[in-house]
mmCIF file of C-alpha atoms in Angstrom:
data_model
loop_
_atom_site.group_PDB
_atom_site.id
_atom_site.type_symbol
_atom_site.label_atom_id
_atom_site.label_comp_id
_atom_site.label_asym_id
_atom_site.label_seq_id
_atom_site.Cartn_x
_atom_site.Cartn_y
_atom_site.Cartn_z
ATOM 1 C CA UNK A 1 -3.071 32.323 8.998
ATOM 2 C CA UNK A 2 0.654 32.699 8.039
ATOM 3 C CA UNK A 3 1.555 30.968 11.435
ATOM 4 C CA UNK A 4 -0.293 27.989 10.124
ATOM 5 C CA UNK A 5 1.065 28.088 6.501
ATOM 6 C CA UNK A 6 4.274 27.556 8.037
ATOM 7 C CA UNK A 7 3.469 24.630 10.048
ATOM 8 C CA UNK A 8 2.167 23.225 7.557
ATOM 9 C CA UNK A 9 4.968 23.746 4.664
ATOM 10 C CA UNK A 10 7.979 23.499 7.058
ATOM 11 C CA UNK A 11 7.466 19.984 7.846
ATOM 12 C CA UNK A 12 6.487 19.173 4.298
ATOM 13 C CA UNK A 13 9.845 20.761 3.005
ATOM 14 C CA UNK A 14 11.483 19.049 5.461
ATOM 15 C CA UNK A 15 10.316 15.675 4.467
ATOM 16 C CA UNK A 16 11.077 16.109 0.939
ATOM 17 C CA UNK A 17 14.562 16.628 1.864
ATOM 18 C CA UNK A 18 14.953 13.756 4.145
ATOM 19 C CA UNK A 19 13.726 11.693 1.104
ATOM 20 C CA UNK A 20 16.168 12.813 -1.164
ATOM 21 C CA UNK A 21 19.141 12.155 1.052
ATOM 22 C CA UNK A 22 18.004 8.526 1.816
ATOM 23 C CA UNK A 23 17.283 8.470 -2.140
ATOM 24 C CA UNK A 24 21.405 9.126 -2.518
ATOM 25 C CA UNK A 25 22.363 7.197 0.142
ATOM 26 C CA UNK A 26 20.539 4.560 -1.742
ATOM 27 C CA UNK A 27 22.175 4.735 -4.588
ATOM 28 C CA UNK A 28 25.882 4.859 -3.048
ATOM 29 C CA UNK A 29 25.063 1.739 -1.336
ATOM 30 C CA UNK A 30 24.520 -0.200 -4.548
ATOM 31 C CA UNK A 31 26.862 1.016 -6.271
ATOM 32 C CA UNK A 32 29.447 -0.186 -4.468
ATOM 33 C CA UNK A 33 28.285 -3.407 -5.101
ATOM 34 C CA UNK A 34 30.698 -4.549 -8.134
ATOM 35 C CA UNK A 35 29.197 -7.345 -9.315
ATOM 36 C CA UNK A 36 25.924 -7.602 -11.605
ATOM 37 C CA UNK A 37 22.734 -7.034 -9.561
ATOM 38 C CA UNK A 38 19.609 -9.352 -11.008
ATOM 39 C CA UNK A 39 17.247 -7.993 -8.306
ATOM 40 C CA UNK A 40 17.102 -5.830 -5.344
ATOM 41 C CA UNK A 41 15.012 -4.243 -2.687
ATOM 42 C CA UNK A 42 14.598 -2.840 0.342
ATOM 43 C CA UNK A 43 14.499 -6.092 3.413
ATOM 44 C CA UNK A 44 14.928 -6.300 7.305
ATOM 45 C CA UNK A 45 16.964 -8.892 8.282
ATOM 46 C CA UNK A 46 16.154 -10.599 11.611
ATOM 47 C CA UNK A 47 19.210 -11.934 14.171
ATOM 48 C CA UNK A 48 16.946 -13.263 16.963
ATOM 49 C CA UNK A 49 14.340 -10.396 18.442
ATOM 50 C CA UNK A 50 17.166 -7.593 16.373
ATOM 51 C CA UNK A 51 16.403 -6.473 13.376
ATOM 52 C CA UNK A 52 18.133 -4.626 10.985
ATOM 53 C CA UNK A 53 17.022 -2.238 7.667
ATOM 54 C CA UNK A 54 18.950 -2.877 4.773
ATOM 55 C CA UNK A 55 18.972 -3.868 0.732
ATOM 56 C CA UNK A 56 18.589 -7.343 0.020
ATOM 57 C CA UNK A 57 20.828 -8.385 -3.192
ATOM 58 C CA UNK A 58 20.611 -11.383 -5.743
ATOM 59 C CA UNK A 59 24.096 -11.341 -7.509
ATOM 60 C CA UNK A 60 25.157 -13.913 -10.108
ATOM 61 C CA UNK A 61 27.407 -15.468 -7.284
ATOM 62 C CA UNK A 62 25.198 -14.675 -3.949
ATOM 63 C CA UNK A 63 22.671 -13.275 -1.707
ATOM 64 C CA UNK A 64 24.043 -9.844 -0.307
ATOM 65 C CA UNK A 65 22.417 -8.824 2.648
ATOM 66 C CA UNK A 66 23.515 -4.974 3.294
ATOM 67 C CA UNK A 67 22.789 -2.855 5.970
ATOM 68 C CA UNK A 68 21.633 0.933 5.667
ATOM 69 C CA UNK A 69 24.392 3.047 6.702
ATOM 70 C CA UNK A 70 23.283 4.451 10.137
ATOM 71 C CA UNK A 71 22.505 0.298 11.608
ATOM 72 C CA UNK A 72 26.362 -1.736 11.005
ATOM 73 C CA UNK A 73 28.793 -2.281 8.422
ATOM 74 C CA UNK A 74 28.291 -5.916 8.647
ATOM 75 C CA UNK A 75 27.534 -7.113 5.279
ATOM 76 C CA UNK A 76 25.982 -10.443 5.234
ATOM 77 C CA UNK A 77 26.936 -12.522 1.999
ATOM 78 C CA UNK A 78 25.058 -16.395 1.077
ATOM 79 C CA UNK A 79 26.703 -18.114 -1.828
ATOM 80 C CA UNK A 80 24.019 -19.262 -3.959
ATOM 81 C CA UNK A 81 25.513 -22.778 -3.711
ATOM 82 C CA UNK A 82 24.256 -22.711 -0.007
ATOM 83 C CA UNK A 83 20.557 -22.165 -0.714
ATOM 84 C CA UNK A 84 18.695 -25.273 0.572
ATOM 85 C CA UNK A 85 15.002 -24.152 0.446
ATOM 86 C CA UNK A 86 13.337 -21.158 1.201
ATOM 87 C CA UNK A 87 9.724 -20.880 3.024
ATOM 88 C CA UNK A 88 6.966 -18.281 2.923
ATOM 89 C CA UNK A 89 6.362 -16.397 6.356
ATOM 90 C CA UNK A 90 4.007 -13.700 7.801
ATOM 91 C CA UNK A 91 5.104 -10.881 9.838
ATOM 92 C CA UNK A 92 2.663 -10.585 13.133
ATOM 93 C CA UNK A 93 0.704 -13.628 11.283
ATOM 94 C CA UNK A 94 -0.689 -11.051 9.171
ATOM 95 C CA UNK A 95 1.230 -9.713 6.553
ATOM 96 C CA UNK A 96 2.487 -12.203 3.681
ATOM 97 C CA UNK A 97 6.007 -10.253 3.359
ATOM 98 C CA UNK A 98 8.347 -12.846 5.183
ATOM 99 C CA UNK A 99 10.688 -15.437 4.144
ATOM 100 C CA UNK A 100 13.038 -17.641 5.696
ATOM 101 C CA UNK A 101 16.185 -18.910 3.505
ATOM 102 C CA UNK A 102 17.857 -21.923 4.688
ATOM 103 C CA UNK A 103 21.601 -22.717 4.502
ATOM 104 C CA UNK A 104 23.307 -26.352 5.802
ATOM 105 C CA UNK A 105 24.304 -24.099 8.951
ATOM 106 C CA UNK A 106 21.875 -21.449 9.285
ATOM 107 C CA UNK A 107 18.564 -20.135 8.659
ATOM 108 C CA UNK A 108 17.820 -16.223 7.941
ATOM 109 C CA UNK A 109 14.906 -14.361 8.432
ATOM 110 C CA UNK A 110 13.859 -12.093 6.391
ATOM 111 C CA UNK A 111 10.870 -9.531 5.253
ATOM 112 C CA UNK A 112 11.383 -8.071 1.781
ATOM 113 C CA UNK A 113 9.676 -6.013 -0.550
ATOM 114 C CA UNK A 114 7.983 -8.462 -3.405
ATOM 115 C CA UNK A 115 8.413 -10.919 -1.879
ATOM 116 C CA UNK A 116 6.932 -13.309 -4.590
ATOM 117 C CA UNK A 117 9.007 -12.188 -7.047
ATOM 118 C CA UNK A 118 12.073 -13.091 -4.115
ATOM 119 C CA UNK A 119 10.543 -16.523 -4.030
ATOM 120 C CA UNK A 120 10.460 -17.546 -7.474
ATOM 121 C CA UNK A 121 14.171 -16.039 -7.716
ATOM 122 C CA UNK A 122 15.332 -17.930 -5.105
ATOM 123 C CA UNK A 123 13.393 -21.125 -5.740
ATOM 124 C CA UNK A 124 14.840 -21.150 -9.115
ATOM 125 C CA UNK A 125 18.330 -20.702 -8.252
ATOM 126 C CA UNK A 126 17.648 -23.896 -5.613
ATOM 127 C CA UNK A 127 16.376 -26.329 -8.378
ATOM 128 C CA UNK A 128 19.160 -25.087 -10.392
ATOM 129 C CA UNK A 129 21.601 -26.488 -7.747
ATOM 130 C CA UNK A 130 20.126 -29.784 -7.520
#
């Protein structure tokens, strides 16, 4: 019986810690973002078959794409005056959480949390261009 409790509550324990860690690791990331943040969340960014866990961030100037700690330093930034169009995608053909943003030079691939609010974000910002 007690051998099981503590199978049982050691992992548990465990896990809540983990969670608050990433929770502060969280928050360090965007706050060292100095510029005002209109909307946020959690994305993987795709660079061919590599992908990479990060925060994707809508700034009054850009798109910030940056990485969780433990993947790269590499932070990507899209000025907003580079948005072309953006298109609705599904991950595995299945789930409706992918987008691809378009540039002049480059197209990125990415799968976001609300992803329909991304869209209408975006889209705006695009017919505000034009």
């Amino acid at each position: 019986m007690r051998l099981t409790f503590y199978i049982i509550i050691i992992p548990i324990i465990l896990l809540f810690l983990y969670t608050i860690l990433l929770y502060r690791n969280r928050k360090k990331i965007l706050s060292s973002i100095n510029k005002d943040i209109i909307f946020k969340s959690n994305a993987t960014y795709f660079i061919g078959s590599e992908s990479i866990g990060g925060y994707l961030i809508l700034t009054e100037e850009e798109l910030i794409f940056r990485p969780y700690k433990n993947n790269t330093n590499e932070i990507l930034l899209i000025p907003k005056n580079e948005l072309i169009r953006i298109e609705r995608i599904s991950s595995v053909g299945i789930f409706p959480n992918g987008m691809l943003i378009f540039t002049e030079k480059n197209v990125f691939h990415f799968i976001v949390f609300k992803r329909k609010q991304w869209m209408i974000k975006i889209d705006n910002i695009i017919k505000n261009i034009k």
